[in-house]
CSV table of C-alpha atoms in Angstrom, one decimal:
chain,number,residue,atom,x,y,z
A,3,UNK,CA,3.8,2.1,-19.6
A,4,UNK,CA,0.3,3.9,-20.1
A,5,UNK,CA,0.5,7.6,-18.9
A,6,UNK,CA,-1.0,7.8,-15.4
A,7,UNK,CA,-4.2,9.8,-14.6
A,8,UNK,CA,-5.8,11.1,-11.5
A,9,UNK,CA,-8.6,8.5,-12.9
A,10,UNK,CA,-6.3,5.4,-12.8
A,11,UNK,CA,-5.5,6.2,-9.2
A,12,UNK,CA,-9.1,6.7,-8.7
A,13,UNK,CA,-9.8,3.4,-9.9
A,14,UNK,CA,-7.0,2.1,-7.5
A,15,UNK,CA,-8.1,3.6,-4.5
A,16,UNK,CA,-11.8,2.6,-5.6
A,17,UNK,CA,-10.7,-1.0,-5.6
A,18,UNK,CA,-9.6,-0.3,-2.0
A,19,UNK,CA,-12.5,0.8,-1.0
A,20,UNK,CA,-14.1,-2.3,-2.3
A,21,UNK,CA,-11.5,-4.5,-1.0
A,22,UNK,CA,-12.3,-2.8,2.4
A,23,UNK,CA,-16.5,-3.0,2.1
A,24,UNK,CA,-16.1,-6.7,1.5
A,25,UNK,CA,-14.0,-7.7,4.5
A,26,UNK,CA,-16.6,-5.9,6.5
A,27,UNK,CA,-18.9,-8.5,5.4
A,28,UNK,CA,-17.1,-11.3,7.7
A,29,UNK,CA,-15.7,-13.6,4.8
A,30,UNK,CA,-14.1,-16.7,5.4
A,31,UNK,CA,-10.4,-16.2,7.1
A,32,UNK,CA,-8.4,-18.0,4.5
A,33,UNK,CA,-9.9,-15.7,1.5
A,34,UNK,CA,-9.9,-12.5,3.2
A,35,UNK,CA,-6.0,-13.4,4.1
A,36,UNK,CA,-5.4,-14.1,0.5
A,37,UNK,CA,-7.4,-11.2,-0.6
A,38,UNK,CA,-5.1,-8.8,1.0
A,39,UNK,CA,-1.5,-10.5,1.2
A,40,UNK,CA,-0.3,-9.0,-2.0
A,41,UNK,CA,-1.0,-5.6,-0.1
A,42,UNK,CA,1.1,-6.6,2.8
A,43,UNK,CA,4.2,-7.9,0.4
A,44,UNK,CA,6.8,-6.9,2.3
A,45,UNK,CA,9.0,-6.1,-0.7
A,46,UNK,CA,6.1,-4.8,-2.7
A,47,UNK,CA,3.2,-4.5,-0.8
A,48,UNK,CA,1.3,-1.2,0.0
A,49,UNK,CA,3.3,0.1,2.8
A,50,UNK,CA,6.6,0.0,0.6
A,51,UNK,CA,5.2,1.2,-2.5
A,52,UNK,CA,3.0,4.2,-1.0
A,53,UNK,CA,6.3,5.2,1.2
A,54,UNK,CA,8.1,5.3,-2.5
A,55,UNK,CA,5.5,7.0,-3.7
A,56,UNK,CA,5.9,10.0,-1.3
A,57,UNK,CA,9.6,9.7,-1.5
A,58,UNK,CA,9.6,10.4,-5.3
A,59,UNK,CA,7.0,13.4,-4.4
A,60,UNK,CA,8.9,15.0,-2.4
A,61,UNK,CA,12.3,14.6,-4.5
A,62,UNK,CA,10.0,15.9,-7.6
A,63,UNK,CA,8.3,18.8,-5.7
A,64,UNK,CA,11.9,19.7,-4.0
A,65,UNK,CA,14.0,19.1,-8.0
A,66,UNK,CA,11.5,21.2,-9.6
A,67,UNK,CA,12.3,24.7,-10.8
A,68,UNK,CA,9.3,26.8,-9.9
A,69,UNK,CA,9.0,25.2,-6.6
A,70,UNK,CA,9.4,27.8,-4.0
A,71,UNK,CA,12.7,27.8,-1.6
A,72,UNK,CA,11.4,28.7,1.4
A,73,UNK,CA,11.2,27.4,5.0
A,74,UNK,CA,7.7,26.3,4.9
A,75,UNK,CA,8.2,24.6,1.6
A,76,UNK,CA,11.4,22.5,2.5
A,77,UNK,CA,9.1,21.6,6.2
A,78,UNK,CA,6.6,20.5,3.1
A,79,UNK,CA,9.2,18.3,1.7
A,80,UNK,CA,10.4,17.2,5.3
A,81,UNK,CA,6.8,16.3,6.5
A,82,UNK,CA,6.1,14.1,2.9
A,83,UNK,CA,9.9,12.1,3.7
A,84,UNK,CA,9.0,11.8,7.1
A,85,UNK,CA,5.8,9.9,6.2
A,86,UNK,CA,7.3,7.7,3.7
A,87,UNK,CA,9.8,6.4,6.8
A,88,UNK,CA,6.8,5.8,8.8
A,89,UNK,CA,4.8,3.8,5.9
A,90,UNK,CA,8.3,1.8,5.1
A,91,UNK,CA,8.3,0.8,8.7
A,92,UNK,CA,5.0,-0.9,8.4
A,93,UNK,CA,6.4,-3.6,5.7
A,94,UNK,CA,6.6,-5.4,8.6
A,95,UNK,CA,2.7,-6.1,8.4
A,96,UNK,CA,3.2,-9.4,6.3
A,97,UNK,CA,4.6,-11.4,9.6
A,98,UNK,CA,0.7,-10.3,10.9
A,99,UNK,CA,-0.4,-12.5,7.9
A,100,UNK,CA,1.8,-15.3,8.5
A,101,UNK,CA,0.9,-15.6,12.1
A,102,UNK,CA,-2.8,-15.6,11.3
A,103,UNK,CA,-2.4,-18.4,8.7
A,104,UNK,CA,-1.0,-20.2,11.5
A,105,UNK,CA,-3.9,-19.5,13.5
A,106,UNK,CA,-6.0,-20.5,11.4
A,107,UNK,CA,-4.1,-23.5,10.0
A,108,UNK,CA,-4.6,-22.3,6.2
A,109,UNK,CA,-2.2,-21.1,3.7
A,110,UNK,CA,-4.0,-19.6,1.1
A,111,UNK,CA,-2.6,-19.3,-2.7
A,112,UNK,CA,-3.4,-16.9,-5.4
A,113,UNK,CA,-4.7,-19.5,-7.0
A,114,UNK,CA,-7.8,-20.4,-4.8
A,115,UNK,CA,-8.8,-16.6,-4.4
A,116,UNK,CA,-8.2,-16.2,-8.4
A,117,UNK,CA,-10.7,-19.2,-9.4
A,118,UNK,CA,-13.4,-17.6,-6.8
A,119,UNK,CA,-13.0,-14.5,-9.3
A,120,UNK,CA,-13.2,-15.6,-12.1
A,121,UNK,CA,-17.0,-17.6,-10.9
């Protein structure tokens, strides 16, 4: 695996932030469902893998030998787990997508949204 950098997450949360600008420009339902189902994965999606992510924060920050044992810093580690329960709980989001492909009558494959892309 490449080593990480504060620029690849950048670039992550850029694409976000893209993601987020187009569906603010009304595209069609069936795309825009597509577009963000592999966020809402309910074994990999975005709630799961950010509450992981916080989880293995706090176990590094809390592991770590210069990290300071003190009340405030375990409410620090407390306050990061606490939030990673709270994200997990919202893997739950991917039913929302089911229900509004049912709405809408569509089921939309990674296919159809990966042929717009490459256009």
């Amino acid at each position: 695996m490449p080593a990480l950098t504060p620029d690849t997450i950048r670039t992550l949360t850029e694409t976000l932030a893209d993601l987020t600008d187009y569906l603010r420009e009304a595209p069609d339902p069936a795309e825009a469902l597509a577009l963000v189902e592999p966020l809402l994965d309910e074994y990999n999606g975005l709630p799961v893998q950010f509450a992981d992510t916080l989880r293995a924060l706090a176990r590094a920050v809390q592991e770590h030998p210069d990290t300071p044992r003190t009340p405030q810093g375990n409410l620090l580690i407390t306050e990061l787990r606490t939030a990673a329960w709270e994200l997990a709980d919202q893997h739950t989001l991917h039913y929302v997508l089911d229900e509004l492909r049912f709405l809408y009558g569509s089921s939309p494959t990674h296919a159809a949204v990966c042929s717009r892309a490459a256009e």
